[in-house]
Coordinates of C-alpha atoms and ligand atoms in Angstrom, one line a residue:
M1 CA -331.0 155.1 31.8
S2 CA -332.9 152.0 32.7
A3 CA -332.8 150.7 36.3
P4 CA -330.6 147.7 36.9
T5 CA -332.7 144.5 37.1
L6 CA -332.5 142.3 40.2
D7 CA -333.7 139.3 38.2
R8 CA -331.2 136.5 38.0
P9 CA -330.4 135.4 34.5
A10 CA -332.3 132.2 33.5
A11 CA -330.3 129.0 34.1
P12 CA -328.6 128.2 30.8
D13 CA -330.2 125.2 29.1
E14 CA -328.5 122.0 28.4
R15 CA -327.6 123.0 24.8
A16 CA -325.9 126.2 25.9
L17 CA -324.0 124.2 28.5
Q18 CA -322.9 121.7 26.0
E19 CA -321.8 124.5 23.6
H20 CA -319.7 126.0 26.4
F21 CA -318.2 122.7 27.2
D22 CA -317.4 122.0 23.5
A23 CA -315.8 125.5 23.1
T24 CA -313.7 124.9 26.2
I25 CA -312.4 121.6 24.8
A26 CA -311.9 123.2 21.3
A27 CA -309.9 126.0 22.9
D28 CA -307.7 123.5 24.7
K29 CA -308.7 124.9 28.1
R30 CA -309.3 122.9 31.3
I31 CA -312.6 121.5 32.5
E32 CA -312.8 122.0 36.3
P33 CA -314.9 120.1 38.9
R34 CA -317.6 122.8 39.1
D35 CA -318.0 123.1 35.4
W36 CA -320.9 121.4 33.6
M37 CA -319.8 118.3 31.7
P38 CA -321.5 115.7 29.7
E39 CA -322.3 112.5 31.7
G40 CA -320.2 110.4 29.4
Y41 CA -317.2 112.6 30.0
R42 CA -317.6 112.3 33.8
T43 CA -318.2 108.5 33.8
G44 CA -315.4 108.0 31.3
L45 CA -313.0 110.0 33.4
I46 CA -314.0 108.1 36.6
R47 CA -313.4 104.8 34.7
Q48 CA -309.9 105.8 33.5
I49 CA -308.8 107.6 36.7
A50 CA -310.1 104.7 38.9
Q51 CA -308.3 102.2 36.7
H52 CA -305.1 104.3 37.0
A53 CA -305.4 104.7 40.8
H54 CA -306.0 101.0 41.3
S55 CA -302.9 100.3 39.1
E56 CA -300.8 102.4 41.4
I57 CA -302.1 100.7 44.6
I58 CA -301.9 97.2 43.2
G59 CA -298.6 98.1 41.7
M60 CA -297.1 98.4 45.2
Q61 CA -297.4 94.6 45.6
P62 CA -294.9 93.1 43.1
E63 CA -292.1 95.4 44.2
G64 CA -293.2 95.5 47.8
D65 CA -292.5 91.7 47.8
W66 CA -288.8 92.5 47.7
L67 CA -288.7 95.1 50.6
L68 CA -287.6 92.5 53.1
A69 CA -285.1 90.9 50.8
A70 CA -283.4 93.9 49.3
P71 CA -279.6 93.2 49.0
S72 CA -278.5 96.3 50.9
L73 CA -279.8 99.1 53.1
R74 CA -279.3 101.5 50.3
R75 CA -281.4 99.4 47.9
K76 CA -284.0 98.9 50.6
A77 CA -284.3 102.7 51.2
I78 CA -284.7 103.4 47.5
L79 CA -287.3 100.7 47.0
L80 CA -289.2 101.8 50.1
A81 CA -289.3 105.4 48.8
K82 CA -290.5 104.2 45.4
V83 CA -293.3 102.0 46.8
Q84 CA -294.4 104.8 49.1
D85 CA -294.5 107.1 46.0
E86 CA -296.9 104.7 44.3
A87 CA -299.2 104.9 47.3
G88 CA -299.1 108.7 47.0
H89 CA -300.0 108.5 43.3
G90 CA -303.0 106.3 44.2
M91 CA -304.1 108.9 46.7
Y92 CA -303.9 111.8 44.3
L93 CA -305.8 109.9 41.7
Y94 CA -308.5 108.8 44.1
S95 CA -308.8 112.4 45.1
A96 CA -309.2 113.4 41.4
A97 CA -311.9 110.8 41.0
E98 CA -313.7 112.2 44.1
T99 CA -313.9 115.6 42.4
L100 CA -316.1 113.9 39.8
G101 CA -318.5 112.6 42.5
A102 CA -316.9 109.1 42.9
D103 CA -316.6 107.6 46.4
R104 CA -313.2 106.3 47.3
A105 CA -314.5 103.3 49.3
D106 CA -316.9 102.4 46.6
L107 CA -314.0 102.4 44.0
T108 CA -312.0 100.1 46.2
D109 CA -315.0 97.8 46.5
K110 CA -315.4 97.8 42.7
L111 CA -311.7 96.9 42.3
I112 CA -312.0 94.0 44.8
E113 CA -315.2 92.8 43.2
R114 CA -313.4 92.9 39.8
K115 CA -315.9 95.4 38.4
Q116 CA -313.1 97.9 37.6
K117 CA -309.7 97.1 36.1
Y118 CA -306.1 97.8 36.9
S119 CA -303.0 97.5 34.7
S120 CA -302.3 94.1 33.3
I121 CA -298.6 94.5 34.1
F122 CA -299.0 94.0 37.8
N123 CA -300.3 90.4 37.4
Y124 CA -296.8 89.1 36.7
P125 CA -294.5 87.8 39.5
T126 CA -291.2 89.4 40.6
L127 CA -289.0 86.4 40.6
T128 CA -285.6 88.0 41.3
F129 CA -284.2 91.4 42.5
A130 CA -283.4 92.1 38.8
D131 CA -287.2 92.4 38.3
V132 CA -287.2 95.4 40.6
G133 CA -284.8 97.1 38.2
V134 CA -286.7 96.0 35.1
I135 CA -290.0 97.3 36.6
G136 CA -288.3 100.7 37.2
W137 CA -286.7 100.8 33.7
L138 CA -289.5 99.3 31.5
V139 CA -292.7 99.6 33.5
D140 CA -292.1 103.1 34.8
G141 CA -290.6 104.0 31.4
A142 CA -293.8 102.9 29.8
A143 CA -295.8 104.8 32.4
I144 CA -293.8 108.0 31.6
C145 CA -294.6 107.7 27.8
N146 CA -298.2 107.1 28.7
Q147 CA -298.6 109.7 31.4
V148 CA -296.6 112.8 30.2
P149 CA -299.3 113.6 27.6
L150 CA -301.9 113.2 30.4
C151 CA -300.4 116.3 32.1
R152 CA -302.2 118.1 29.3
S153 CA -305.4 116.2 29.8
S154 CA -308.6 118.3 29.5
Y155 CA -309.7 117.6 33.1
G156 CA -307.8 119.9 35.5
P157 CA -307.5 117.8 38.6
Y158 CA -306.3 114.8 36.6
A159 CA -303.8 116.8 34.6
R160 CA -302.4 118.5 37.7
A161 CA -302.0 115.2 39.5
M162 CA -300.1 113.8 36.5
I163 CA -297.5 116.6 36.7
R164 CA -296.3 115.4 40.1
V165 CA -296.7 111.7 39.3
C166 CA -294.5 112.1 36.2
K167 CA -291.7 113.8 38.1
E168 CA -291.7 110.9 40.5
E169 CA -291.9 108.3 37.7
S170 CA -288.8 109.8 36.2
F171 CA -286.9 109.2 39.4
H172 CA -288.3 105.6 39.4
Q173 CA -287.2 104.9 35.9
R174 CA -283.7 106.2 36.6
Q175 CA -283.3 104.2 39.8
G176 CA -284.3 101.1 37.8
F177 CA -281.8 101.8 35.1
E178 CA -279.1 102.5 37.7
L179 CA -279.8 99.2 39.5
L180 CA -279.7 97.2 36.2
M181 CA -276.5 99.0 35.2
T182 CA -274.9 98.0 38.5
M183 CA -275.9 94.4 38.0
M184 CA -274.7 94.4 34.4
R185 CA -271.3 95.5 35.7
G186 CA -271.3 92.7 38.2
T187 CA -271.0 88.9 37.8
E188 CA -272.0 86.6 34.9
A189 CA -274.9 85.4 37.1
Q190 CA -276.1 88.9 37.7
R191 CA -276.1 89.7 34.0
A192 CA -278.0 86.5 33.3
M193 CA -280.6 87.5 36.0
V194 CA -281.1 90.9 34.3
Q195 CA -281.5 89.3 30.8
D196 CA -284.0 86.8 32.2
A197 CA -286.0 89.6 33.8
V198 CA -286.0 91.7 30.5
D199 CA -287.1 88.6 28.6
R200 CA -290.1 88.2 30.9
W201 CA -291.2 91.8 31.2
W202 CA -290.6 93.2 27.6
W203 CA -293.9 92.0 26.0
P204 CA -296.1 92.7 29.0
S205 CA -294.7 96.2 29.1
L206 CA -295.8 96.7 25.5
M207 CA -299.3 95.5 26.4
M208 CA -299.5 98.2 29.1
F209 CA -300.5 100.7 26.4
G210 CA -303.7 98.8 25.7
P211 CA -305.1 97.1 22.7
P212 CA -304.3 98.4 19.2
D213 CA -306.3 101.5 18.2
V214 CA -308.6 99.6 15.9
D215 CA -309.7 97.4 18.9
S216 CA -309.8 100.2 21.5
P217 CA -313.4 101.1 22.3
N218 CA -312.6 104.2 24.4
S219 CA -309.7 105.9 22.5
A220 CA -311.6 107.9 19.8
Q221 CA -314.0 109.6 22.2
S222 CA -311.4 110.0 24.9
M223 CA -309.1 111.8 22.4
A224 CA -312.0 113.9 21.0
W225 CA -312.5 115.1 24.6
G226 CA -308.8 115.7 25.1
V227 CA -308.6 113.2 28.0
K228 CA -306.2 111.1 26.1
R229 CA -303.9 113.0 23.8
H230 CA -302.6 110.1 21.7
G231 CA -303.8 106.7 20.7
N232 CA -302.4 103.5 22.3
D233 CA -300.3 102.5 19.2
E234 CA -298.5 105.9 19.0
L235 CA -297.6 105.8 22.7
R236 CA -296.4 102.2 22.4
Q237 CA -294.2 103.1 19.4
R238 CA -292.7 106.1 21.4
F239 CA -291.8 103.7 24.2
V240 CA -290.1 101.2 21.8
D241 CA -288.2 104.1 20.1
M242 CA -287.1 105.4 23.5
T243 CA -286.1 102.0 25.0
V244 CA -284.2 100.2 22.2
P245 CA -281.2 102.6 22.5
Q246 CA -281.3 102.3 26.3
A247 CA -281.2 98.5 26.0
A248 CA -278.0 98.8 23.9
V249 CA -276.4 101.0 26.6
L250 CA -277.3 98.4 29.2
G251 CA -276.0 95.6 27.1
V252 CA -279.2 93.5 27.2
T253 CA -281.1 91.9 24.2
L254 CA -284.8 92.7 23.8
P255 CA -286.6 89.4 23.1
D256 CA -287.9 90.3 19.6
P257 CA -286.0 89.1 16.6
E258 CA -288.1 91.4 14.4
L259 CA -287.0 94.6 16.2
A260 CA -285.3 96.8 13.6
L261 CA -284.8 100.4 12.8
D262 CA -286.9 101.5 9.8
P263 CA -284.6 104.0 8.0
A264 CA -287.5 105.6 6.2
T265 CA -289.3 106.7 9.4
G266 CA -286.5 106.6 12.0
R267 CA -288.7 104.5 14.2
Y268 CA -288.3 100.8 15.3
R269 CA -290.4 98.1 13.8
F270 CA -291.3 95.4 16.2
G271 CA -292.9 91.9 16.0
P272 CA -296.5 91.0 16.6
I273 CA -297.9 91.3 20.1
D274 CA -299.8 88.3 21.6
W275 CA -303.1 90.1 22.2
S276 CA -304.7 86.8 23.5
E277 CA -302.3 87.1 26.5
L278 CA -303.5 90.7 27.3
K279 CA -307.1 89.6 27.0
A280 CA -306.5 86.7 29.4
V281 CA -304.7 88.8 31.9
I282 CA -307.4 91.6 31.8
A283 CA -310.1 88.9 32.2
G284 CA -308.5 87.8 35.5
N285 CA -306.4 84.9 34.3
G286 CA -302.9 86.2 34.6
P287 CA -300.3 84.5 36.8
C288 CA -301.0 86.7 39.9
N289 CA -304.5 88.2 39.5
D290 CA -306.0 86.2 42.4
E291 CA -303.1 86.9 44.7
R292 CA -303.2 90.6 44.0
I293 CA -306.9 91.0 44.7
A294 CA -306.8 88.7 47.7
R295 CA -304.1 90.9 49.3
R296 CA -306.0 94.1 48.5
R297 CA -309.2 92.5 50.0
A298 CA -307.3 91.5 53.2
A299 CA -305.9 95.0 53.5
R300 CA -309.3 96.6 53.2
D301 CA -311.0 94.1 55.6
G302 CA -308.1 94.0 58.1
N303 CA -307.9 97.8 58.3
A304 CA -311.7 98.4 58.4
W305 CA -311.4 99.2 62.2
V306 CA -309.0 102.1 61.4
T307 CA -311.5 103.6 58.9
E308 CA -314.3 103.1 61.4
A309 CA -312.4 104.8 64.2
A310 CA -311.4 107.7 62.0
T311 CA -314.9 108.2 60.8
V312 CA -316.3 108.2 64.4
Y313 CA -313.6 110.6 65.5
A314 CA -314.2 113.0 62.6
A315 CA -318.0 113.0 63.2
K316 CA -317.4 113.7 67.0
R317 CA -315.0 116.6 66.1
T318 CA -317.6 118.1 63.7
Q319 CA -320.3 117.8 66.4
E320 CA -318.0 119.6 69.0
H321 CA -317.3 122.4 66.5
A322 CA -321.0 122.8 65.8
S323 CA -322.0 123.0 69.5
Ligands
LIG1 N1 -304.4 96.5 31.5 O1 -310.4 101.3 25.0 P1 -309.1 101.0 25.7 C1 -297.8 102.8 37.0 C2 -308.7 98.1 29.3 S1 -299.5 102.4 36.9 C3 -305.6 96.4 32.0 O2 -307.8 101.3 24.9 P2 -308.5 103.3 27.4 C4 -297.0 102.2 38.0 C5 -309.3 99.5 29.4 O3 -309.3 99.9 30.7 C6 -299.8 102.5 35.2 N2 -306.7 96.9 31.3 O4 -309.1 101.9 27.1 C7 -297.5 101.8 39.2 C8 -310.7 99.2 28.8 O5 -311.5 98.6 29.8 P3 -312.7 99.4 30.5 C9 -301.2 102.5 34.9 C10 -306.5 97.5 30.1 O6 -308.8 103.7 28.7 C11 -296.7 101.2 40.2 C12 -310.4 98.2 27.7 O7 -309.2 97.5 28.1 N3 -301.4 103.6 33.9 O8 -297.4 103.4 36.1 O9 -308.8 104.3 26.3 C13 -295.3 100.9 39.9 C14 -310.2 98.7 26.4 O10 -309.1 99.6 26.3 C15 -305.2 97.7 29.6 C16 -302.6 104.1 33.6 O11 -303.6 103.6 34.1 C17 -304.1 97.1 30.4 N4 -302.8 97.2 29.9 O12 -306.9 103.1 27.3 C18 -294.8 101.2 38.6 C19 -302.6 105.2 32.7 N5 -305.3 98.3 28.4 O13 -312.0 100.5 31.3 C20 -295.6 101.9 37.7 C21 -303.9 105.8 32.4 C22 -306.6 98.5 28.2 O14 -313.5 100.0 29.3 N6 -304.7 105.0 31.6 N7 -307.3 98.1 29.2 O15 -313.5 98.4 31.3 C23 -304.7 105.0 30.3 O16 -303.9 105.8 29.7 C24 -305.7 104.2 29.5 O17 -306.7 103.9 30.4 C25 -305.1 102.9 28.9 C26 -306.2 102.2 28.1 C27 -304.0 103.3 27.8 C28 -304.5 102.0 29.9

């Protein structure tokens, strides 16, 4: 019998690492933070997760605008819980980005300097309380369609964060639907308010899913790596198919004369989307882009002393433990 060797195995070369990564993806297993991963996978994930985290944090603003004007204590408590949930989602997502080596403060700076994006949907104003209901119903509904498949994303921390996020988004969608149903059973003026909000949010909600697949530079690679599980068009279609029957139950009209069930496919055909609007909003020229970023900047700068105090305190505690 030969003596066991004390030599450590040679570090696997880049090709072996790549093969192991490819096999993990092919077997539909998870990549975890300590695993080797191609640089493009890491930076692509940081890009998407940061964009997602920023969307949650900026997404607190349009609904947060109604916290002081909610029509009852019950509505205020529900809205407060929802807005706090969005903050929580942002925190899980920034934590997931940190497992890839990103720095949270740096990501916030990139958002404020407009070097990273957040969802176009949050650049529209919330003009009436019906907008709160429509955001819950349509925007959270779109988020569910988009994010449920992300629970199976190939990157472990992102997929696990999505499980909790999706559970909370389901509550958000139902509270939106319930609010709208209550308003639809109310006065003529309330029904008109709901219809007006639906008219304004419908098309932007469809744009949340991103450009059509043919114009989506990231989709193919992202799907090959199992980060995204479906293309933008398929998820948008799922959202339309889910939402049209719900609109009928609510008694609202979706603002698209071309919306019609295709008997051959059982799916709804819809009219053309104005992609120039999405491009303009992503480029920073939506109705509320400047306001959203200005508020986020004010929050970062105004609260810098808290971060500074916490950092000094943490350093002092570490020093005390070490001595
Ligand atoms: N808005 O190649 P593509 C929420 C960008 S929060 C802005 O298709 P990808 C909620 C895209 O980033 C919901 N930008 O990209 C919170 C890319 O630019 P970069 C947020 C958009 O990544 C509070 C470029 O256009 N959800 O639910 O394959 C209250 C080309 O696009 C948009 C997520 O973030 C857009 N609509 O696909 C209530 C979900 N669309 O990054 C609710 C996670 C595209 O190359 N993210 N862009 O500079 C995703 O699933 C994907 O990132 C997207 C885009 C489907 C959004």
